[in-house]
Amino acid sequence: AFNDVIARMRVLDESRQEFVSNVSHELKTPMTSMKVLADSLLQMGEDVPPEMYREFLQDIDGELDRENQMIEELLSLARTDRKQVSMNISQLDINALAESVLKRVRPLAQKKDVELILVSEREIRAEADEVKMVMILTNLVENAVKYNREHGKVTVTLDSDGKSFTIAVTDTGIGIPKEAQAKIFDRFFRVDPSRSREIGGTGLGMAITKNIVDMMGGTIQVESETGKGTEFTIMLECETSGEIVKREPVPELKGARALVVDDDAQTCMSVSRMLREIEMTADWTTSGKEAVLRAKEAYEQNQEFKVYIIDWLMPDMNGIETVRRIRMVVGSEYPIIILTAYDWSDIEVEARAAGVTAFCAKPMFMSDIRDTLMTAIGQSQ
């Protein structure tokens, strides 16, 4: 028994040494970069070109941000390790919370050309700590974006059975090798250390996330396949309500037909469901060419679609060309909304000329859809 205790103490001591070594390395890396940049500026003196001077200062500022993030996450890790984090439990609208996180991460996703999707069959309300929920969901979604491929997808799926609720974050990214999945919640662990500078992060986020989930009495699991993507699933046991929250319809569009066009079937179903919640009749298709045919058929049968919501980027026919051809059939009477995960300022002139009425950023949420429809029909909220 004595030898067993000594062995455990030795392992603990090695673990502490490794932790201190990792912390020292992670803190010294940005400090060394800042020292090199500052020394370079001093050596060049007054001969530094203004553009280079600004670039060096921006690099130093970025390294300072990284250092601050490291210190904040070390403090968070210390608090969660010692169970010194207080829980402020309140009833939360989990759907609204997920929407707010995805909107916060949206600029990063647009920069990486990654599409964000929220899937939920019902409105979920549950007793939980809002700050902690935002922290763990933000960390999972940001990682899913950072480690994704170009034009990839990140899907957040919410579900509830009345006694618990689950949040699944699925990406189409690089995946995690099987041998690394058991270590993914270890502090400072990185699947590919060579990409740490490129992607960023401190290697502490997943350890903090696991600590918080454990403190909330929940579980977090990972499933992944190299080259195909990863799914993290959080389950928290608490009484939940899956009630349907009544949404006010847009009076001018109550009962009106709408056509949703997107090459992603999940997006089509999600937007169609939201339109039905505000008492519209929604159909959808994953093809721009088919959308033109359906618009023509509906128009000829006097069963026109009163609203079109069309994705900008589709493989068979892009959104602007789809709009142009639909306008040739139905004229200028009905509003057409372009749905895009990217900055539309570069295409706005061309899109308006083709007949686009309004734009809405992906992912489209219930909090967005009514405002966008009101704008499209010329009403103000």
PDB file of C-alpha atoms in Angstrom, residues 171 174-178 181 222-231:
ATOM      1  CA  ASP A 171     -18.836  19.838 -38.110  1.00  0.00           C
ATOM      2  CA  ILE A 174     -10.621  17.567 -40.317  1.00  0.00           C
ATOM      3  CA  GLY A 175     -11.792  15.130 -37.640  1.00  0.00           C
ATOM      4  CA  ILE A 176      -9.951  13.703 -34.644  1.00  0.00           C
ATOM      5  CA  PRO A 177      -7.924  10.480 -34.917  1.00  0.00           C
ATOM      6  CA  LYS A 178      -9.274   7.632 -32.773  1.00  0.00           C
ATOM      7  CA  GLN A 181     -10.184  11.252 -28.861  1.00  0.00           C
ATOM      8  CA  VAL A 222     -17.114  13.054 -28.777  1.00  0.00           C
ATOM      9  CA  GLU A 223     -17.498  11.026 -31.959  1.00  0.00           C
ATOM     10  CA  SER A 224     -15.201  11.694 -34.887  1.00  0.00           C
ATOM     11  CA  GLU A 225     -13.788  10.293 -38.102  1.00  0.00           C
ATOM     12  CA  THR A 226     -10.599  11.637 -39.649  1.00  0.00           C
ATOM     13  CA  GLY A 227     -11.316  13.706 -42.746  1.00  0.00           C
ATOM     14  CA  LYS A 228     -15.105  13.589 -42.264  1.00  0.00           C
ATOM     15  CA  GLY A 229     -15.850  15.628 -39.164  1.00  0.00           C
ATOM     16  CA  THR A 230     -16.591  15.614 -35.450  1.00  0.00           C
ATOM     17  CA  GLU A 231     -19.643  15.694 -33.200  1.00  0.00           C
TER      18      GLU A 231
END
